[in-house]
Tab-separated table of C-alpha atoms in Angstrom:
chain	number	residue	atom	x	y	z
E	1	MET	CA	8.029	31.166	-48.159
E	2	ASN	CA	8.520	33.137	-44.898
E	3	ILE	CA	8.145	30.876	-41.683
E	4	GLN	CA	9.346	32.030	-38.483
E	5	ARG	CA	9.608	30.256	-35.236
E	6	PHE	CA	8.587	31.871	-32.008
E	7	THR	CA	9.557	30.596	-28.536
E	8	ALA	CA	7.862	31.621	-25.420
E	9	PRO	CA	7.384	30.130	-21.946
E	10	THR	CA	3.473	29.328	-22.773
E	11	SER	CA	1.504	28.560	-25.913
E	12	ARG	CA	-0.550	32.165	-25.418
E	13	GLU	CA	2.503	34.335	-25.452
E	14	ALA	CA	4.058	32.395	-28.459
E	15	MET	CA	0.889	32.705	-30.577
E	16	ALA	CA	0.682	36.384	-29.323
E	17	LYS	CA	4.272	36.849	-31.049
E	18	ALA	CA	3.299	35.397	-34.281
E	19	ARG	CA	0.068	37.745	-34.394
E	20	ASN	CA	2.178	40.400	-33.717
E	21	THR	CA	4.626	39.493	-36.449
E	22	PHE	CA	2.081	38.552	-39.197
E	23	GLY	CA	-1.072	40.053	-38.295
E	24	ASP	CA	-4.460	38.657	-38.471
E	25	SER	CA	-3.612	36.577	-41.477
E	26	ALA	CA	-0.807	34.485	-39.292
E	27	VAL	CA	-1.304	30.702	-40.252
E	28	ILE	CA	-0.123	28.187	-37.396
E	29	LEU	CA	1.963	25.368	-38.795
E	30	SER	CA	2.837	23.476	-35.899
E	31	THR	CA	3.379	23.565	-32.028
E	32	ARG	CA	5.668	21.681	-29.809
E	33	SER	CA	6.812	22.021	-26.316
E	34	THR	CA	10.715	21.882	-26.018
E	35	ALA	CA	12.988	22.579	-23.108
E	36	GLU	CA	13.246	26.406	-23.807
E	37	GLY	CA	9.583	26.480	-23.530
E	38	PHE	CA	6.770	26.379	-26.143
E	39	GLU	CA	7.513	26.498	-29.862
E	40	VAL	CA	5.008	27.777	-32.683
E	41	MET	CA	6.246	27.462	-36.306
E	42	ALA	CA	4.159	30.040	-38.034
E	43	ALA	CA	3.733	31.915	-41.602
E	44	ALA	CA	1.527	34.489	-43.326
E	45	GLU	CA	-1.032	33.453	-45.435
E	46	GLU	CA	0.125	35.525	-48.356
E	47	SER	CA	3.227	33.404	-48.409
E	48	LEU	CA	1.328	30.085	-48.258
E	49	ALA	CA	-0.570	31.315	-51.415
E	50	SER	CA	2.591	32.210	-53.318
E	51	LEU	CA	3.572	28.665	-52.954
E	52	SER	CA	0.501	27.959	-54.704
E	53	ASP	CA	1.349	29.979	-57.747
E	54	ASN	CA	4.986	28.723	-57.868
E	55	ALA	CA	3.950	25.132	-57.881
E	56	SER	CA	4.463	23.047	-60.984
E	57	PRO	CA	1.294	23.248	-63.088
E	58	ALA	CA	0.908	19.984	-64.165
E	59	PRO	CA	-2.210	18.376	-62.653
E	60	ILE	CA	-4.720	15.722	-64.146
E	61	ILE	CA	-7.570	17.784	-63.303
E	62	THR	CA	-7.167	21.422	-63.184
E	63	ARG	CA	-9.093	23.350	-60.240
E	64	PRO	CA	-8.868	26.279	-58.755
E	65	ALA	CA	-7.179	27.310	-55.630
E	66	ALA	CA	-8.218	25.305	-52.571
E	67	THR	CA	-11.197	26.744	-50.574
E	68	PRO	CA	-13.602	24.892	-48.389
E	69	THR	CA	-16.332	25.386	-51.145
E	70	ALA	CA	-14.260	24.168	-53.771
E	71	PHE	CA	-13.319	20.770	-51.492
E	72	ALA	CA	-17.131	20.670	-50.913
E	73	ALA	CA	-17.964	20.656	-54.662
E	74	ARG	CA	-14.949	17.814	-54.881
E	75	ALA	CA	-16.846	15.897	-52.559
E	76	ASN	CA	-20.254	15.793	-54.146
E	77	ALA	CA	-18.332	15.254	-57.711
E	78	GLY	CA	-16.266	12.336	-56.343
E	79	ALA	CA	-18.091	9.612	-58.453
E	80	THR	CA	-16.631	11.120	-61.962
E	81	GLN	CA	-13.472	11.817	-60.525
E	82	ALA	CA	-10.610	9.322	-60.842
E	83	GLN	CA	-9.675	7.574	-57.680
E	84	PRO	CA	-5.790	8.160	-57.649
E	85	GLU	CA	-4.597	11.602	-57.012
E	86	SER	CA	-1.260	12.750	-58.678
E	87	VAL	CA	1.527	14.086	-56.847
E	88	GLU	CA	0.862	17.468	-58.653
E	89	GLY	CA	-2.312	17.529	-57.379
E	90	ASP	CA	-1.291	16.776	-53.724
E	91	THR	CA	1.443	19.391	-54.424
E	92	GLU	CA	-1.368	22.148	-55.103
E	93	ALA	CA	-3.696	20.785	-52.164
E	94	MET	CA	-0.616	21.915	-49.967
E	95	ALA	CA	-0.836	25.284	-51.006
E	96	MET	CA	-3.792	26.286	-48.614
E	97	SER	CA	-4.913	27.368	-45.235
E	98	THR	CA	-4.987	25.484	-42.412
E	99	LEU	CA	-8.754	25.111	-42.277
E	100	SER	CA	-8.669	24.081	-46.278
E	101	PHE	CA	-6.093	21.539	-45.370
E	102	GLN	CA	-8.077	19.929	-42.807
E	103	GLU	CA	-10.923	19.808	-45.135
E	104	TYR	CA	-8.625	18.057	-47.808
E	105	VAL	CA	-7.414	15.477	-45.320
E	106	ARG	CA	-10.920	14.430	-44.104
E	107	GLU	CA	-11.722	14.345	-47.757
E	108	ARG	CA	-8.920	11.797	-48.636
E	109	MET	CA	-9.983	9.669	-45.314
E	110	LEU	CA	-13.540	9.519	-46.418
E	111	ARG	CA	-12.367	8.352	-50.087
E	112	LYS	CA	-10.234	5.822	-48.888
E	113	ARG	CA	-13.018	4.354	-46.362
E	114	ARG	CA	-15.309	4.295	-49.522
E	115	GLU	CA	-12.743	2.113	-51.194
E	116	SER	CA	-12.151	-0.336	-48.414
E	117	MET	CA	-15.872	-0.786	-47.963
E	118	GLN	CA	-16.264	-1.270	-51.707
E	119	GLU	CA	-13.892	-4.083	-51.656
E	120	ALA	CA	-15.137	-5.748	-48.485
E	121	ALA	CA	-18.620	-5.933	-49.813
E	122	PRO	CA	-19.329	-9.122	-51.792
E	123	ALA	CA	-20.244	-8.945	-55.654
E	124	GLU	CA	-23.141	-11.455	-55.372
E	125	GLN	CA	-24.769	-9.639	-52.317
E	126	PRO	CA	-28.093	-7.731	-53.274
E	127	ALA	CA	-27.738	-3.962	-52.377
E	128	PRO	CA	-29.438	-3.389	-49.537
E	129	GLN	CA	-32.241	-1.232	-48.665
E	130	ARG	CA	-31.268	2.638	-49.034
E	131	ARG	CA	-33.221	5.707	-48.540
E	132	ALA	CA	-32.995	6.506	-51.855
E	133	PRO	CA	-32.380	4.378	-54.660
E	134	VAL	CA	-28.927	4.942	-56.393
E	135	GLN	CA	-27.768	3.865	-59.655
E	136	ALA	CA	-24.121	3.428	-59.156
E	137	ALA	CA	-21.590	1.932	-61.695
E	138	PRO	CA	-19.032	-0.759	-60.313
E	139	ALA	CA	-16.094	1.750	-60.776
E	140	GLN	CA	-17.854	4.464	-58.719
E	141	PRO	CA	-17.150	4.461	-54.770
E	142	VAL	CA	-19.475	3.330	-52.395
E	143	PRO	CA	-21.245	5.989	-49.912
E	144	MET	CA	-19.865	6.255	-46.758
E	145	PRO	CA	-22.057	5.276	-43.689
E	146	ALA	CA	-23.732	8.256	-41.961
E	147	ALA	CA	-21.953	10.028	-39.062
E	148	GLU	CA	-22.513	12.648	-36.777
E	149	PRO	CA	-20.820	16.060	-37.882
E	150	ILE	CA	-17.334	16.289	-36.780
E	151	VAL	CA	-16.472	19.941	-35.442
E	152	VAL	CA	-12.731	20.821	-36.222
E	153	PRO	CA	-11.442	23.488	-34.201
E	154	VAL	CA	-9.472	26.122	-36.247
E	155	GLN	CA	-5.944	27.127	-35.542
E	156	ARG	CA	-6.060	30.510	-37.248
E	157	PHE	CA	-6.270	34.169	-35.535
E	158	ASN	CA	-9.177	35.975	-36.142
E	159	GLN	CA	-11.565	32.901	-36.995
E	160	PRO	CA	-14.020	32.665	-34.565
E	161	GLU	CA	-16.197	30.178	-36.508
E	162	ARG	CA	-15.461	26.362	-36.290
E	163	ALA	CA	-15.607	24.356	-39.626
E	164	THR	CA	-18.447	21.952	-39.453
E	165	PHE	CA	-17.521	19.196	-41.900
E	166	GLY	CA	-21.110	17.500	-42.139
E	167	SER	CA	-22.291	21.146	-43.094
E	168	ARG	CA	-19.768	21.941	-45.787
E	169	LEU	CA	-20.274	18.919	-48.101
E	170	GLY	CA	-22.838	20.993	-50.232
E	171	GLN	CA	-26.767	20.058	-50.782
E	172	GLN	CA	-26.114	16.331	-51.420
E	173	PRO	CA	-26.702	14.375	-48.201
E	174	ILE	CA	-24.154	11.218	-47.801
E	175	ARG	CA	-26.107	8.163	-48.177
E	176	THR	CA	-26.076	5.341	-45.732
E	177	ARG	CA	-26.165	1.701	-45.700
E	178	GLU	CA	-28.363	-0.282	-42.790
E	179	GLU	CA	-26.458	-1.940	-40.210
E	180	VAL	CA	-25.134	-5.180	-40.916
E	181	GLU	CA	-25.040	-8.133	-38.050
E	182	PRO	CA	-21.382	-9.086	-37.260
E	183	ALA	CA	-20.266	-12.099	-38.745
E	184	TRP	CA	-19.151	-13.533	-35.435
E	185	GLU	CA	-20.549	-13.397	-31.958
E	186	ASP	CA	-18.530	-13.927	-28.846
E	187	SER	CA	-19.782	-17.297	-26.889
E	188	GLN	CA	-18.200	-15.973	-23.791
E	189	PRO	CA	-19.912	-13.640	-21.406
E	190	SER	CA	-17.966	-10.201	-20.699
E	191	VAL	CA	-15.983	-10.425	-17.605
E	192	ARG	CA	-16.748	-7.877	-14.865
E	193	PHE	CA	-13.471	-7.023	-12.818
E	194	ALA	CA	-13.821	-6.108	-9.489
E	195	SER	CA	-13.748	-2.698	-8.365
E	196	ASN	CA	-12.455	-1.104	-5.091
E	197	GLU	CA	-16.022	-0.727	-3.806
E	198	ASP	CA	-16.433	-4.536	-4.340
E	199	THR	CA	-13.246	-5.101	-2.486
E	200	ARG	CA	-13.978	-2.886	0.366
E	201	MET	CA	-17.703	-4.182	0.628
E	202	ALA	CA	-16.041	-8.128	0.597
E	203	VAL	CA	-13.880	-7.007	3.470
E	204	GLU	CA	-16.854	-5.327	5.578
E	205	LEU	CA	-18.932	-8.298	5.143
E	206	SER	CA	-16.038	-10.665	6.382
E	207	ALA	CA	-15.431	-8.274	9.307
E	208	LEU	CA	-19.096	-8.844	9.847
E	209	LYS	CA	-19.326	-12.380	9.654
E	210	GLU	CA	-16.272	-12.510	12.353
E	211	MET	CA	-18.043	-10.121	14.726
E	212	ILE	CA	-21.218	-12.523	14.304
E	213	GLU	CA	-19.243	-15.670	14.799
E	214	GLU	CA	-17.364	-14.040	17.890
E	215	ARG	CA	-20.793	-12.956	19.430
E	216	PHE	CA	-22.497	-15.955	19.132
E	217	ASN	CA	-19.746	-18.009	20.583
E	218	THR	CA	-19.716	-15.565	23.521
E	219	LEU	CA	-23.372	-15.950	24.073
E	220	ALA	CA	-23.112	-19.494	23.845
E	221	TRP	CA	-20.142	-19.573	26.132
E	222	LEU	CA	-22.206	-17.565	28.575
E	223	GLY	CA	-24.939	-19.666	28.594
E	224	SER	CA	-22.510	-22.736	29.566
E	225	SER	CA	-20.943	-21.067	32.002
E	226	LYS	CA	-23.908	-20.037	34.293
E	227	GLN	CA	-24.675	-23.589	33.951
E	228	ASN	CA	-21.273	-24.403	35.412
E	229	PRO	CA	-20.491	-22.084	38.131
E	230	ILE	CA	-17.334	-23.844	38.610
E	231	GLN	CA	-16.231	-22.510	35.065
E	232	SER	CA	-17.763	-19.311	35.577
E	233	ASN	CA	-15.370	-18.694	38.696
E	234	LEU	CA	-12.319	-19.586	36.956
E	235	MET	CA	-12.947	-17.333	34.260
E	236	LEU	CA	-13.718	-14.374	36.519
E	237	LYS	CA	-10.378	-15.374	38.503
E	238	MET	CA	-8.214	-15.401	35.160
E	239	ILE	CA	-9.792	-12.113	33.991
E	240	ARG	CA	-9.040	-10.387	37.371
E	241	ALA	CA	-5.352	-11.937	37.083
E	242	GLY	CA	-4.981	-10.137	33.811
E	243	TYR	CA	-5.211	-12.992	31.292
E	244	SER	CA	-7.074	-12.368	28.043
E	245	PRO	CA	-10.649	-13.403	27.474
E	246	ALA	CA	-9.757	-15.262	24.469
E	247	MET	CA	-7.048	-17.318	26.300
E	248	SER	CA	-9.268	-17.799	29.009
E	249	ARG	CA	-12.199	-19.256	27.012
E	250	ALA	CA	-9.875	-21.604	25.074
E	251	VAL	CA	-8.361	-22.786	28.430
E	252	LEU	CA	-11.788	-22.932	30.264
E	253	ASP	CA	-13.452	-24.925	27.337
E	254	ARG	CA	-11.251	-27.885	28.059
E	255	VAL	CA	-11.774	-28.073	31.747
E	256	PRO	CA	-12.759	-31.596	32.740
E	257	ALA	CA	-16.760	-31.763	33.545
E	258	ASP	CA	-16.354	-34.113	36.097
E	259	ALA	CA	-13.751	-32.211	38.327
E	260	GLY	CA	-14.590	-30.214	41.764
E	261	ALA	CA	-13.648	-26.814	42.096
E	262	PRO	CA	-10.211	-27.601	43.967
E	263	GLU	CA	-8.942	-29.845	41.002
E	264	ALA	CA	-10.254	-27.684	38.298
E	265	PHE	CA	-7.954	-24.700	39.722
E	266	ARG	CA	-4.994	-27.189	39.837
E	267	TRP	CA	-5.901	-28.396	36.340
E	268	LEU	CA	-5.972	-24.830	35.095
E	269	MET	CA	-2.572	-24.030	36.806
E	270	ASP	CA	-0.963	-27.310	35.233
E	271	VAL	CA	-2.209	-26.355	31.832
E	272	ILE	CA	-0.779	-22.890	32.260
E	273	THR	CA	2.557	-24.132	33.460
E	274	ARG	CA	2.633	-26.401	30.572
E	275	ASN	CA	2.325	-23.885	27.894
E	276	LEU	CA	4.566	-21.306	29.224
E	277	LYS	CA	7.936	-21.781	27.542
E	278	VAL	CA	10.995	-21.204	30.108
E	279	SER	CA	14.697	-22.118	29.504
E	280	ALA	CA	16.138	-24.898	31.326
E	281	PRO	CA	17.941	-24.414	34.849
E	282	THR	CA	21.167	-25.185	33.568
E	283	ALA	CA	20.522	-23.577	30.213
E	284	GLY	CA	20.306	-19.760	30.812
E	285	LEU	CA	21.795	-16.942	28.724
E	286	CYS	CA	25.191	-17.059	30.572
E	287	ASP	CA	25.471	-20.664	30.543
E	288	GLU	CA	24.781	-21.083	26.734
E	289	GLY	CA	27.509	-18.155	25.901
E	290	GLY	CA	27.733	-16.744	22.545
E	291	VAL	CA	26.561	-13.325	21.415
E	292	VAL	CA	23.485	-12.062	22.990
E	293	SER	CA	21.809	-8.749	21.730
E	294	LEU	CA	19.318	-7.016	24.282
E	295	ILE	CA	16.592	-4.834	22.387
E	296	GLY	CA	13.452	-3.431	23.597
E	297	ALA	CA	11.553	-0.527	23.894
E	298	THR	CA	12.786	2.723	26.028
E	299	GLY	CA	13.424	2.429	29.804
E	300	VAL	CA	12.689	-1.156	30.235
E	301	GLY	CA	16.388	-1.878	31.676
E	302	LYS	CA	18.453	-3.208	28.739
E	303	THR	CA	21.725	-1.889	30.429
E	304	THR	CA	20.940	-2.876	33.539
E	305	THR	CA	20.113	-6.262	32.403
E	306	ALA	CA	23.423	-6.530	30.350
E	307	ALA	CA	25.329	-5.540	33.613
E	308	LYS	CA	23.446	-8.520	35.553
E	309	LEU	CA	24.393	-10.750	32.761
E	310	ALA	CA	28.085	-9.563	32.564
E	311	ALA	CA	28.308	-10.189	36.244
E	312	GLN	CA	26.921	-13.485	36.484
E	313	CYS	CA	29.371	-14.632	33.593
E	314	VAL	CA	32.397	-12.875	35.513
E	315	LYS	CA	31.630	-14.712	38.818
E	316	GLN	CA	31.516	-18.228	37.257
E	317	TYR	CA	34.078	-17.872	34.509
E	318	GLY	CA	36.023	-14.881	34.995
E	319	ALA	CA	36.327	-11.227	33.670
E	320	ALA	CA	38.126	-12.349	30.650
E	321	SER	CA	35.313	-14.396	29.250
E	322	VAL	CA	33.007	-11.526	28.996
E	323	GLY	CA	32.837	-8.642	26.033
E	324	MET	CA	30.524	-5.900	25.976
E	325	ILE	CA	29.527	-3.653	23.405
E	326	THR	CA	26.709	-1.008	22.973
E	327	LEU	CA	25.238	0.586	20.036
E	328	ASP	CA	23.517	3.174	22.183
E	329	THR	CA	24.511	6.467	20.376
E	330	TYR	CA	21.052	8.232	20.805
E	331	ARG	CA	20.814	8.432	24.726
E	332	VAL	CA	23.047	10.671	26.371
E	333	SER	CA	25.690	8.990	28.663
E	334	GLY	CA	24.096	5.581	27.423
E	335	TYR	CA	27.777	4.455	26.613
E	336	GLU	CA	29.347	6.047	29.896
E	337	GLN	CA	26.827	3.902	31.884
E	338	LEU	CA	27.889	0.663	30.421
E	339	ARG	CA	31.427	1.582	30.507
E	340	ALA	CA	30.901	2.428	34.120
E	341	TYR	CA	29.500	-1.039	35.000
E	342	GLY	CA	32.471	-2.588	32.880
E	343	ARG	CA	35.089	-0.925	34.901
E	344	MET	CA	33.175	-2.409	38.424
E	345	LEU	CA	33.480	-5.577	36.710
E	346	GLY	CA	36.983	-5.424	35.412
E	347	VAL	CA	35.248	-5.389	31.476
E	348	VAL	CA	36.241	-3.018	28.560
E	349	ALA	CA	32.965	-1.768	27.057
E	350	HIS	CA	33.272	-1.000	23.441
E	351	LEU	CA	31.169	1.494	20.959
E	352	ALA	CA	30.276	0.240	17.708
E	353	HIS	CA	28.328	3.045	15.471
E	354	ASP	CA	27.370	1.166	12.464
E	355	ARG	CA	27.068	-2.771	11.152
E	356	ALA	CA	30.746	-2.595	9.952
E	357	ALA	CA	31.951	-1.480	13.174
E	358	LEU	CA	30.028	-4.023	15.157
E	359	LYS	CA	31.497	-6.997	12.824
E	360	ASP	CA	34.818	-5.677	13.573
E	361	LEU	CA	34.497	-5.798	17.305
E	362	LEU	CA	32.973	-9.023	17.002
E	363	ASN	CA	35.942	-10.220	15.279
E	364	LEU	CA	37.956	-8.788	17.799
E	365	LEU	CA	35.769	-10.587	20.808
E	366	SER	CA	35.386	-14.087	18.988
E	367	GLY	CA	37.197	-15.469	21.911
E	368	LYS	CA	35.106	-14.623	24.586
E	369	ARG	CA	32.401	-17.093	26.209
E	370	LEU	CA	29.709	-14.481	26.381
E	371	VAL	CA	29.739	-11.294	24.302
E	372	ILE	CA	26.725	-8.810	25.255
E	373	ILE	CA	25.631	-6.090	22.808
E	374	ASP	CA	23.495	-3.541	24.478
E	375	THR	CA	21.255	-1.189	21.980
E	376	ALA	CA	19.047	2.066	22.104
E	377	GLY	CA	16.086	2.000	23.314
E	378	LEU	CA	13.158	2.438	20.670
E	379	GLY	CA	9.388	2.633	20.954
E	380	GLN	CA	7.578	0.152	19.296
E	381	ARG	CA	6.063	2.453	16.707
E	382	ASP	CA	9.581	3.892	15.804
E	383	GLN	CA	10.487	3.532	12.278
E	384	ARG	CA	14.021	2.970	13.506
E	385	ILE	CA	13.643	-0.576	14.561
E	386	GLN	CA	13.977	-2.061	11.305
E	387	ASP	CA	17.268	-0.420	10.841
E	388	MET	CA	18.260	-1.659	14.146
E	389	LEU	CA	17.394	-5.357	13.233
E	390	ASP	CA	19.172	-4.887	9.952
E	391	VAL	CA	22.191	-4.200	11.759
E	392	LEU	CA	21.829	-7.121	14.068
E	393	ASP	CA	20.879	-9.571	11.489
E	394	MET	CA	23.740	-11.974	11.599
E	395	PRO	CA	23.837	-15.650	12.350
E	396	THR	CA	25.696	-15.657	15.366
E	397	VAL	CA	23.566	-13.039	17.124
E	398	LYS	CA	20.886	-14.117	19.477
E	399	LYS	CA	18.315	-11.381	19.693
E	400	THR	CA	16.791	-11.161	23.197
E	401	LEU	CA	13.820	-8.814	23.784
E	402	VAL	CA	13.770	-7.207	27.296
E	403	LEU	CA	9.935	-6.673	28.133
E	404	ASN	CA	8.844	-4.501	31.033
E	405	ALA	CA	6.586	-6.889	33.218
E	406	GLY	CA	4.198	-4.042	34.390
E	407	SER	CA	3.169	-2.858	31.092
E	408	GLN	CA	-0.621	-3.565	29.654
E	409	GLY	CA	-1.178	-6.638	27.840
E	410	ASP	CA	-2.223	-4.682	24.714
E	411	THR	CA	1.258	-2.714	24.770
E	412	ILE	CA	3.174	-6.186	25.300
E	413	ASP	CA	1.448	-7.459	22.322
E	414	GLU	CA	2.581	-4.432	20.170
E	415	VAL	CA	5.859	-4.529	21.436
E	416	MET	CA	6.403	-8.351	20.560
E	417	THR	CA	4.842	-7.842	17.169
E	418	SER	CA	7.190	-4.749	16.452
E	419	PHE	CA	10.375	-6.779	17.383
E	420	LYS	CA	9.305	-9.713	15.359
E	421	ALA	CA	8.578	-12.193	18.012
E	422	SER	CA	9.003	-15.034	15.575
E	423	SER	CA	12.656	-14.411	15.101
E	424	LEU	CA	13.751	-13.946	18.888
E	425	HIS	CA	15.719	-16.226	20.768
E	426	GLY	CA	14.127	-15.373	23.920
E	427	VAL	CA	12.558	-12.911	26.341
E	428	VAL	CA	13.713	-11.537	29.482
E	429	LEU	CA	10.802	-9.924	32.008
E	430	SER	CA	12.247	-7.034	33.755
E	431	LYS	CA	10.896	-4.801	36.556
E	432	LEU	CA	8.978	-7.807	38.023
E	433	ASP	CA	8.991	-6.221	41.405
E	434	GLU	CA	6.782	-3.303	39.897
E	435	ALA	CA	4.223	-5.441	38.140
E	436	VAL	CA	1.040	-5.522	39.722
E	437	LYS	CA	-0.491	-8.161	37.309
E	438	LEU	CA	1.865	-10.689	35.406
E	439	GLY	CA	-0.948	-12.092	33.800
E	440	PRO	CA	-0.860	-9.749	30.632
E	441	ALA	CA	2.826	-10.863	30.310
E	442	LEU	CA	2.542	-14.446	30.805
E	443	ASP	CA	-0.571	-14.287	28.366
E	444	ALA	CA	1.560	-12.661	25.494
E	445	LEU	CA	4.508	-15.125	26.370
E	446	ILE	CA	2.101	-18.165	25.823
E	447	ARG	CA	0.383	-16.783	22.693
E	448	HIS	CA	3.467	-15.724	20.636
E	449	GLN	CA	5.104	-19.020	21.968
E	450	VAL	CA	8.358	-17.206	22.885
E	451	THR	CA	10.867	-18.701	25.605
E	452	LEU	CA	11.607	-16.833	28.889
E	453	ARG	CA	15.308	-16.693	29.355
E	454	GLY	CA	15.687	-14.635	32.508
E	455	VAL	CA	13.698	-12.553	35.127
E	456	ALA	CA	14.932	-9.305	36.579
E	457	ASN	CA	13.197	-8.239	39.879
E	458	GLY	CA	14.956	-4.990	41.123
E	459	GLN	CA	17.947	-2.866	40.236
E	460	ARG	CA	20.754	-4.238	42.267
E	461	VAL	CA	23.435	-5.870	39.996
E	462	PRO	CA	23.935	-8.783	39.987
E	463	GLU	CA	21.779	-9.776	43.022
E	464	ASP	CA	17.971	-9.153	41.390
E	465	TRP	CA	18.441	-11.838	38.622
E	466	GLN	CA	16.598	-14.948	38.633
E	467	ASN	CA	16.147	-18.014	36.334
E	468	PRO	CA	12.699	-18.472	35.212
E	469	ASP	CA	10.377	-20.800	37.185
E	470	ALA	CA	7.113	-21.319	35.448
E	471	SER	CA	5.093	-22.825	38.190
E	472	ALA	CA	6.521	-19.873	40.377
E	473	LEU	CA	5.299	-17.268	37.789
E	474	VAL	CA	2.282	-18.660	37.310
E	475	ARG	CA	1.293	-19.081	41.102
E	476	MET	CA	2.330	-15.397	41.334
E	477	SER	CA	0.210	-14.428	38.598
E	478	MET	CA	-3.005	-16.103	39.730
E	479	GLY	CA	-2.341	-15.025	43.413
E	480	THR	CA	-2.935	-11.237	42.875
E	481	ALA	CA	-4.497	-9.605	46.032
E	482	GLY	CA	-6.580	-6.584	46.427
E	483	LYS	CA	-9.379	-5.089	44.605
E	484	SER	CA	-8.938	-3.049	41.606
E	485	ALA	CA	-11.333	-0.730	39.605
E	486	TYR	CA	-10.695	-2.561	36.413
E	487	ASP	CA	-11.602	-6.004	37.776
E	488	PRO	CA	-15.015	-7.241	36.755
E	489	VAL	CA	-17.487	-8.738	39.232
E	490	ALA	CA	-19.353	-12.099	38.686
E	491	THR	CA	-22.519	-10.034	37.821
E	492	ASP	CA	-20.742	-8.204	34.941
E	493	MET	CA	-19.470	-10.765	33.155
E	494	GLY	CA	-22.021	-10.754	30.473
E	495	PHE	CA	-21.541	-6.886	29.995
E	496	TYR	CA	-17.504	-7.611	29.881
E	497	PHE	CA	-17.890	-9.975	26.920
E	498	ALA	CA	-20.848	-8.288	25.080
E	499	PRO	CA	-21.167	-4.752	23.966
E	500	THR	CA	-23.707	-2.507	25.978
E	501	ASN	CA	-26.783	-1.276	24.484
E	502	ALA	CA	-27.046	1.725	26.613
E	503	ARG	CA	-26.796	4.916	25.436
E	504	GLY	CA	-24.694	6.641	28.147
E	505	VAL	CA	-23.459	6.025	31.740
E	506	ASN	CA	-24.279	8.327	34.516
E	507	LEU	CA	-20.797	9.119	36.235
E	508	GLY	CA	-21.499	11.802	38.994
E	509	ALA	CA	-21.179	15.128	37.607
E	510	SER	CA	-20.438	13.992	34.064
E	511	HIS	CA	-22.252	11.903	31.341
E	512	VAL	CA	-20.539	9.841	28.801
């Protein structure tokens, strides 16, 4: 038998090669995808017919060459044919075209299904009603259930039609039996799994519930504040100082009801002072010693803060007690700046490029009282923050965040979240002299429960450095002088907490 293999990049090209070789009588035997491309096994229909002629003629039932018409006749005469097929019969059935072979396979599957249904049916059960009564012998196969006509695609060139199995079984239709109820029934109801739409709807409903509760709480608080003018004035003062509305409401809800205006204000100052965590006067970064790493956003003054800490330690314990390391390899002359500060103080500044170099330098400087690690400034949304935190992830390293005291409250919140405030040793407030309002910074420190380790109020080294004093910082935050365009007035407090229903606001020449 002449069987050839054709390989091409696509199936269309491979089948075109087979058709060019064998003509319209080409029969596709198998197809598969290989590393070289799409492979097609094909042969001529004449070679398949020669295989049928050369087969050993020893079948139990002699029959002509297999064609769709012959197989339809076999399906109609299945009651008189013996159930087992001989090997010679299967050999003869193999000598057929692709269409005939598909008919043969489907006939075998139908016969096996009839046999299984006959074995499953109990002997004593009366035969159900049929469309036409049939006198079938016990040895005859049970007719199969009715099914929709199965359309089989033909893999043969020059064959436009599709072989419909139901239309080729001849004149006698296949008899059906009525549907039988199942012998068992599932007592458990079907489980409906939550879809993405259900999850999204649940999230939206939860957000809507939280918003409604927040609005009702705000309206309730505004109603009570109108009845209590002292509480309303204190709320207005805290909002003007830069404290968040959520923290202001949480504090003012606990104001003593019988307190006058001066007593309520002193009570408010004491509450904020007690909740602001600061280091003890004798427990600063220089007094504690160890390895301190300064991290933070770009331009907050980490290198200047490192020089101030080193100068304090040199002044108290000598130049031999301080070690300085920088990881700033991004900023131009970042290492040179720290190195210049080190020369002024008599301290050598070292440069570490990676975690391994940092470990070696820490081992080298293990005898120092204070080792200061200066890092590169990274924005709070920079993806390299986690890489830097992984480099500093050592048990002996105290990560200290340097915050710009003049930043907005939302910016400070995002910075503390990005630099993982829960794992910080403390915070240093820098540029205190540039901050107009200290309320946002103190509000973020109280809500995140981070210890304030130092305050930098200028660029001078080492003069502009102070140990944190909670009461002084709170008085400074509440004593903001001057009017601002961002400050609300007493009559606008309701609009400040609740969304406006107006469609737009007239701002002179523009309308928003």
